Amino acid sequence: MMQKWLNMHKLVGPPVLVSMIGGPASLKFENMTDEEVKSLVRERLTTLFGPDAESREIVKLLRSSWKSTVYSGLGNSYPKVGNDISMWNTLSEPLCPYIYFAGEHTIFKGIGTLHGAYNSGIRAAEQIMSELCEQRARRRERRRQEEEGRGREGRKERKKKKKIKLKE
């Protein structure tokens, strides 16, 4: 239990540690009280960082309840052998004009991780702020107008050739 630790300080500012638990241990973890969890965290951190960690205060404790949350079923994504990276490119594309996607399942670098979810949120925000969908709509409109213009030019050229043939 609590085998993976992430130091989130550089991402969020204050000193924040994240621990991930999977498998049967996660159900046991969900059934523990906050005091039991704090005690376990102190024990693990003391093992990792020595006796100084034991005296440090745990200011705030947040934890998920994925196993008991009805619609999550303790799920997260993972790539299967043979998956193509283009799958994640597809999942990261917005459905313009109003739907943008974020989550650890939409980003190849960091799939199934907290930092992947975070980075995908940043990516989606950048897509929104850069007006990605609006830019694409403008490009499509320009192409349509160009094609329409070429069509008009082609019709003019055909009319000109017809006139030349009629004169002959």
mmCIF file with all atom_site columns, C-alpha atoms in Angstrom, residues 9-142:
data_model
loop_
_atom_site.group_PDB
_atom_site.id
_atom_site.type_symbol
_atom_site.label_atom_id
_atom_site.label_alt_id
_atom_site.label_comp_id
_atom_site.label_asym_id
_atom_site.label_entity_id
_atom_site.label_seq_id
_atom_site.pdbx_PDB_ins_code
_atom_site.Cartn_x
_atom_site.Cartn_y
_atom_site.Cartn_z
_atom_site.occupancy
_atom_site.B_iso_or_equiv
_atom_site.pdbx_formal_charge
_atom_site.auth_seq_id
_atom_site.auth_comp_id
_atom_site.auth_asym_id
_atom_site.auth_atom_id
_atom_site.pdbx_PDB_model_num
ATOM 1   C CA . HIS A 1 9   ? 5.255   21.018 -5.126  1.00 0.00 ? 9   HIS A CA 1
ATOM 2   C CA . LYS A 1 10  ? 6.595   22.303 -8.467  1.00 0.00 ? 10  LYS A CA 1
ATOM 3   C CA . LEU A 1 11  ? 3.159   21.994 -10.085 1.00 0.00 ? 11  LEU A CA 1
ATOM 4   C CA . VAL A 1 12  ? 0.937   23.469 -7.380  1.00 0.00 ? 12  VAL A CA 1
ATOM 5   C CA . GLY A 1 13  ? 3.187   25.619 -5.168  1.00 0.00 ? 13  GLY A CA 1
ATOM 6   C CA . PRO A 1 14  ? 2.658   24.389 -1.604  1.00 0.00 ? 14  PRO A CA 1
ATOM 7   C CA . PRO A 1 15  ? 4.258   21.140 -0.430  1.00 0.00 ? 15  PRO A CA 1
ATOM 8   C CA . VAL A 1 16  ? 1.883   18.426 -1.628  1.00 0.00 ? 16  VAL A CA 1
ATOM 9   C CA . LEU A 1 17  ? 2.540   14.696 -1.790  1.00 0.00 ? 17  LEU A CA 1
ATOM 10  C CA . VAL A 1 18  ? 0.308   12.341 -3.734  1.00 0.00 ? 18  VAL A CA 1
ATOM 11  C CA . SER A 1 19  ? 0.279   8.607  -3.188  1.00 0.00 ? 19  SER A CA 1
ATOM 12  C CA . MET A 1 20  ? -1.394  6.091  -5.469  1.00 0.00 ? 20  MET A CA 1
ATOM 13  C CA . ILE A 1 21  ? -2.846  2.785  -4.378  1.00 0.00 ? 21  ILE A CA 1
ATOM 14  C CA . GLY A 1 22  ? -4.244  0.089  -6.637  1.00 0.00 ? 22  GLY A CA 1
ATOM 15  C CA . GLY A 1 23  ? -5.781  -3.329 -6.477  1.00 0.00 ? 23  GLY A CA 1
ATOM 16  C CA . PRO A 1 24  ? -7.311  -4.878 -3.346  1.00 0.00 ? 24  PRO A CA 1
ATOM 17  C CA . ALA A 1 25  ? -5.373  -2.466 -1.097  1.00 0.00 ? 25  ALA A CA 1
ATOM 18  C CA . SER A 1 26  ? -7.455  0.413  -2.447  1.00 0.00 ? 26  SER A CA 1
ATOM 19  C CA . LEU A 1 27  ? -10.661 -1.051 -0.981  1.00 0.00 ? 27  LEU A CA 1
ATOM 20  C CA . LYS A 1 28  ? -8.965  -1.527 2.389   1.00 0.00 ? 28  LYS A CA 1
ATOM 21  C CA . PHE A 1 29  ? -7.719  2.070  2.166   1.00 0.00 ? 29  PHE A CA 1
ATOM 22  C CA . GLU A 1 30  ? -11.230 3.396  1.476   1.00 0.00 ? 30  GLU A CA 1
ATOM 23  C CA . ASN A 1 31  ? -12.531 1.693  4.621   1.00 0.00 ? 31  ASN A CA 1
ATOM 24  C CA . MET A 1 32  ? -9.869  3.264  6.879   1.00 0.00 ? 32  MET A CA 1
ATOM 25  C CA . THR A 1 33  ? -10.586 6.359  8.984   1.00 0.00 ? 33  THR A CA 1
ATOM 26  C CA . ASP A 1 34  ? -8.695  9.584  8.289   1.00 0.00 ? 34  ASP A CA 1
ATOM 27  C CA . GLU A 1 35  ? -6.685  9.072  11.490  1.00 0.00 ? 35  GLU A CA 1
ATOM 28  C CA . GLU A 1 36  ? -5.698  5.555  10.394  1.00 0.00 ? 36  GLU A CA 1
ATOM 29  C CA . VAL A 1 37  ? -4.623  6.910  7.015   1.00 0.00 ? 37  VAL A CA 1
ATOM 30  C CA . LYS A 1 38  ? -2.582  9.715  8.604   1.00 0.00 ? 38  LYS A CA 1
ATOM 31  C CA . SER A 1 39  ? -0.872  7.176  10.847  1.00 0.00 ? 39  SER A CA 1
ATOM 32  C CA . LEU A 1 40  ? -0.059  4.981  7.837   1.00 0.00 ? 40  LEU A CA 1
ATOM 33  C CA . VAL A 1 41  ? 1.239   7.990  5.868   1.00 0.00 ? 41  VAL A CA 1
ATOM 34  C CA . ARG A 1 42  ? 3.505   9.013  8.762   1.00 0.00 ? 42  ARG A CA 1
ATOM 35  C CA . GLU A 1 43  ? 4.797   5.456  9.007   1.00 0.00 ? 43  GLU A CA 1
ATOM 36  C CA . ARG A 1 44  ? 5.599   5.315  5.267   1.00 0.00 ? 44  ARG A CA 1
ATOM 37  C CA . LEU A 1 45  ? 7.201   8.755  5.180   1.00 0.00 ? 45  LEU A CA 1
ATOM 38  C CA . THR A 1 46  ? 9.335   7.934  8.224   1.00 0.00 ? 46  THR A CA 1
ATOM 39  C CA . THR A 1 47  ? 10.518  4.809  6.412   1.00 0.00 ? 47  THR A CA 1
ATOM 40  C CA . LEU A 1 48  ? 11.356  6.900  3.343   1.00 0.00 ? 48  LEU A CA 1
ATOM 41  C CA . PHE A 1 49  ? 12.800  10.045 4.938   1.00 0.00 ? 49  PHE A CA 1
ATOM 42  C CA . GLY A 1 50  ? 13.856  9.040  8.453   1.00 0.00 ? 50  GLY A CA 1
ATOM 43  C CA . PRO A 1 51  ? 12.693  10.076 11.918  1.00 0.00 ? 51  PRO A CA 1
ATOM 44  C CA . ASP A 1 52  ? 12.320  13.776 11.020  1.00 0.00 ? 52  ASP A CA 1
ATOM 45  C CA . ALA A 1 53  ? 9.259   12.935 8.934   1.00 0.00 ? 53  ALA A CA 1
ATOM 46  C CA . GLU A 1 54  ? 7.465   11.517 11.969  1.00 0.00 ? 54  GLU A CA 1
ATOM 47  C CA . SER A 1 55  ? 7.249   14.924 13.642  1.00 0.00 ? 55  SER A CA 1
ATOM 48  C CA . ARG A 1 56  ? 5.917   16.740 10.543  1.00 0.00 ? 56  ARG A CA 1
ATOM 49  C CA . GLU A 1 57  ? 2.274   17.756 10.603  1.00 0.00 ? 57  GLU A CA 1
ATOM 50  C CA . ILE A 1 58  ? -0.153  16.483 7.967   1.00 0.00 ? 58  ILE A CA 1
ATOM 51  C CA . VAL A 1 59  ? -2.091  19.678 7.296   1.00 0.00 ? 59  VAL A CA 1
ATOM 52  C CA . LYS A 1 60  ? -4.733  18.297 4.974   1.00 0.00 ? 60  LYS A CA 1
ATOM 53  C CA . LEU A 1 61  ? -5.740  14.868 3.762   1.00 0.00 ? 61  LEU A CA 1
ATOM 54  C CA . LEU A 1 62  ? -7.753  14.306 0.604   1.00 0.00 ? 62  LEU A CA 1
ATOM 55  C CA . ARG A 1 63  ? -8.509  10.909 -0.845  1.00 0.00 ? 63  ARG A CA 1
ATOM 56  C CA . SER A 1 64  ? -10.738 9.441  -3.480  1.00 0.00 ? 64  SER A CA 1
ATOM 57  C CA . SER A 1 65  ? -13.206 6.613  -3.144  1.00 0.00 ? 65  SER A CA 1
ATOM 58  C CA . TRP A 1 66  ? -12.993 5.148  -6.601  1.00 0.00 ? 66  TRP A CA 1
ATOM 59  C CA . LYS A 1 67  ? -13.881 1.628  -5.615  1.00 0.00 ? 67  LYS A CA 1
ATOM 60  C CA . SER A 1 68  ? -17.121 2.643  -3.928  1.00 0.00 ? 68  SER A CA 1
ATOM 61  C CA . THR A 1 69  ? -18.020 5.412  -6.405  1.00 0.00 ? 69  THR A CA 1
ATOM 62  C CA . VAL A 1 70  ? -20.826 3.954  -8.499  1.00 0.00 ? 70  VAL A CA 1
ATOM 63  C CA . TYR A 1 71  ? -19.701 4.959  -11.991 1.00 0.00 ? 71  TYR A CA 1
ATOM 64  C CA . SER A 1 72  ? -15.917 4.710  -11.714 1.00 0.00 ? 72  SER A CA 1
ATOM 65  C CA . GLY A 1 73  ? -15.515 1.074  -10.695 1.00 0.00 ? 73  GLY A CA 1
ATOM 66  C CA . LEU A 1 74  ? -11.893 1.780  -9.751  1.00 0.00 ? 74  LEU A CA 1
ATOM 67  C CA . GLY A 1 75  ? -11.104 2.440  -13.380 1.00 0.00 ? 75  GLY A CA 1
ATOM 68  C CA . ASN A 1 76  ? -8.272  4.118  -15.126 1.00 0.00 ? 76  ASN A CA 1
ATOM 69  C CA . SER A 1 77  ? -6.891  3.718  -18.599 1.00 0.00 ? 77  SER A CA 1
ATOM 70  C CA . TYR A 1 78  ? -3.843  1.833  -19.788 1.00 0.00 ? 78  TYR A CA 1
ATOM 71  C CA . PRO A 1 79  ? -2.451  1.141  -23.238 1.00 0.00 ? 79  PRO A CA 1
ATOM 72  C CA . LYS A 1 80  ? -2.807  -2.380 -24.552 1.00 0.00 ? 80  LYS A CA 1
ATOM 73  C CA . VAL A 1 81  ? -0.038  -4.049 -26.497 1.00 0.00 ? 81  VAL A CA 1
ATOM 74  C CA . GLY A 1 82  ? -0.427  -3.005 -30.115 1.00 0.00 ? 82  GLY A CA 1
ATOM 75  C CA . ASN A 1 83  ? -2.236  0.301  -29.450 1.00 0.00 ? 83  ASN A CA 1
ATOM 76  C CA . ASP A 1 84  ? -1.262  3.049  -31.847 1.00 0.00 ? 84  ASP A CA 1
ATOM 77  C CA . ILE A 1 85  ? -0.277  6.501  -30.536 1.00 0.00 ? 85  ILE A CA 1
ATOM 78  C CA . SER A 1 86  ? -2.763  8.023  -33.010 1.00 0.00 ? 86  SER A CA 1
ATOM 79  C CA . MET A 1 87  ? -5.536  6.859  -30.637 1.00 0.00 ? 87  MET A CA 1
ATOM 80  C CA . TRP A 1 88  ? -4.446  9.467  -28.080 1.00 0.00 ? 88  TRP A CA 1
ATOM 81  C CA . ASN A 1 89  ? -4.139  12.121 -30.758 1.00 0.00 ? 89  ASN A CA 1
ATOM 82  C CA . THR A 1 90  ? -7.752  11.405 -31.685 1.00 0.00 ? 90  THR A CA 1
ATOM 83  C CA . LEU A 1 91  ? -8.896  11.552 -28.055 1.00 0.00 ? 91  LEU A CA 1
ATOM 84  C CA . SER A 1 92  ? -7.180  14.911 -27.572 1.00 0.00 ? 92  SER A CA 1
ATOM 85  C CA . GLU A 1 93  ? -8.953  16.573 -30.518 1.00 0.00 ? 93  GLU A CA 1
ATOM 86  C CA . PRO A 1 94  ? -11.890 18.846 -29.620 1.00 0.00 ? 94  PRO A CA 1
ATOM 87  C CA . LEU A 1 95  ? -15.332 18.404 -31.123 1.00 0.00 ? 95  LEU A CA 1
ATOM 88  C CA . CYS A 1 96  ? -15.644 21.933 -32.379 1.00 0.00 ? 96  CYS A CA 1
ATOM 89  C CA . PRO A 1 97  ? -17.024 24.326 -31.566 1.00 0.00 ? 97  PRO A CA 1
ATOM 90  C CA . TYR A 1 98  ? -17.769 23.609 -27.900 1.00 0.00 ? 98  TYR A CA 1
ATOM 91  C CA . ILE A 1 99  ? -16.434 20.267 -26.623 1.00 0.00 ? 99  ILE A CA 1
ATOM 92  C CA . TYR A 1 100 ? -12.832 19.880 -25.442 1.00 0.00 ? 100 TYR A CA 1
ATOM 93  C CA . PHE A 1 101 ? -11.364 16.755 -23.856 1.00 0.00 ? 101 PHE A CA 1
ATOM 94  C CA . ALA A 1 102 ? -9.073  16.341 -20.870 1.00 0.00 ? 102 ALA A CA 1
ATOM 95  C CA . GLY A 1 103 ? -8.170  13.447 -18.626 1.00 0.00 ? 103 GLY A CA 1
ATOM 96  C CA . GLU A 1 104 ? -5.377  10.941 -18.246 1.00 0.00 ? 104 GLU A CA 1
ATOM 97  C CA . HIS A 1 105 ? -6.923  8.838  -21.002 1.00 0.00 ? 105 HIS A CA 1
ATOM 98  C CA . THR A 1 106 ? -6.509  11.612 -23.606 1.00 0.00 ? 106 THR A CA 1
ATOM 99  C CA . ILE A 1 107 ? -2.752  12.059 -23.431 1.00 0.00 ? 107 ILE A CA 1
ATOM 100 C CA . PHE A 1 108 ? -0.094  9.529  -24.404 1.00 0.00 ? 108 PHE A CA 1
ATOM 101 C CA . LYS A 1 109 ? 2.695   10.935 -22.236 1.00 0.00 ? 109 LYS A CA 1
ATOM 102 C CA . GLY A 1 110 ? 1.266   10.358 -18.798 1.00 0.00 ? 110 GLY A CA 1
ATOM 103 C CA . ILE A 1 111 ? -1.577  7.978  -19.571 1.00 0.00 ? 111 ILE A CA 1
ATOM 104 C CA . GLY A 1 112 ? -3.108  6.601  -16.397 1.00 0.00 ? 112 GLY A CA 1
ATOM 105 C CA . THR A 1 113 ? -1.376  9.146  -14.159 1.00 0.00 ? 113 THR A CA 1
ATOM 106 C CA . LEU A 1 114 ? -2.214  12.271 -12.203 1.00 0.00 ? 114 LEU A CA 1
ATOM 107 C CA . HIS A 1 115 ? 0.330   14.356 -14.101 1.00 0.00 ? 115 HIS A CA 1
ATOM 108 C CA . GLY A 1 116 ? -1.174  13.094 -17.376 1.00 0.00 ? 116 GLY A CA 1
ATOM 109 C CA . ALA A 1 117 ? -4.603  14.307 -16.264 1.00 0.00 ? 117 ALA A CA 1
ATOM 110 C CA . TYR A 1 118 ? -3.107  17.643 -15.211 1.00 0.00 ? 118 TYR A CA 1
ATOM 111 C CA . ASN A 1 119 ? -1.177  18.102 -18.469 1.00 0.00 ? 119 ASN A CA 1
ATOM 112 C CA . SER A 1 120 ? -4.219  17.192 -20.557 1.00 0.00 ? 120 SER A CA 1
ATOM 113 C CA . GLY A 1 121 ? -6.188  19.880 -18.721 1.00 0.00 ? 121 GLY A CA 1
ATOM 114 C CA . ILE A 1 122 ? -3.495  22.408 -19.577 1.00 0.00 ? 122 ILE A CA 1
ATOM 115 C CA . ARG A 1 123 ? -3.616  21.240 -23.217 1.00 0.00 ? 123 ARG A CA 1
ATOM 116 C CA . ALA A 1 124 ? -7.414  21.617 -23.382 1.00 0.00 ? 124 ALA A CA 1
ATOM 117 C CA . ALA A 1 125 ? -7.201  25.079 -21.802 1.00 0.00 ? 125 ALA A CA 1
ATOM 118 C CA . GLU A 1 126 ? -4.585  26.097 -24.378 1.00 0.00 ? 126 GLU A CA 1
ATOM 119 C CA . GLN A 1 127 ? -6.841  24.821 -27.183 1.00 0.00 ? 127 GLN A CA 1
ATOM 120 C CA . ILE A 1 128 ? -9.668  26.971 -25.848 1.00 0.00 ? 128 ILE A CA 1
ATOM 121 C CA . MET A 1 129 ? -7.531  30.057 -25.211 1.00 0.00 ? 129 MET A CA 1
ATOM 122 C CA . SER A 1 130 ? -5.873  29.879 -28.646 1.00 0.00 ? 130 SER A CA 1
ATOM 123 C CA . GLU A 1 131 ? -9.318  29.674 -30.259 1.00 0.00 ? 131 GLU A CA 1
ATOM 124 C CA . LEU A 1 132 ? -8.308  26.463 -32.015 1.00 0.00 ? 132 LEU A CA 1
ATOM 125 C CA . CYS A 1 133 ? -11.831 25.678 -33.216 1.00 0.00 ? 133 CYS A CA 1
ATOM 126 C CA . GLU A 1 134 ? -12.390 29.224 -34.481 1.00 0.00 ? 134 GLU A CA 1
ATOM 127 C CA . GLN A 1 135 ? -9.073  29.108 -36.376 1.00 0.00 ? 135 GLN A CA 1
ATOM 128 C CA . ARG A 1 136 ? -10.055 25.814 -37.987 1.00 0.00 ? 136 ARG A CA 1
ATOM 129 C CA . ALA A 1 137 ? -13.462 27.210 -38.960 1.00 0.00 ? 137 ALA A CA 1
ATOM 130 C CA . ARG A 1 138 ? -11.798 30.240 -40.592 1.00 0.00 ? 138 ARG A CA 1
ATOM 131 C CA . ARG A 1 139 ? -9.370  27.970 -42.511 1.00 0.00 ? 139 ARG A CA 1
ATOM 132 C CA . ARG A 1 140 ? -12.269 25.802 -43.747 1.00 0.00 ? 140 ARG A CA 1
ATOM 133 C CA . GLU A 1 141 ? -14.159 28.902 -44.875 1.00 0.00 ? 141 GLU A CA 1
ATOM 134 C CA . ARG A 1 142 ? -11.086 30.232 -46.731 1.00 0.00 ? 142 ARG A CA 1
#
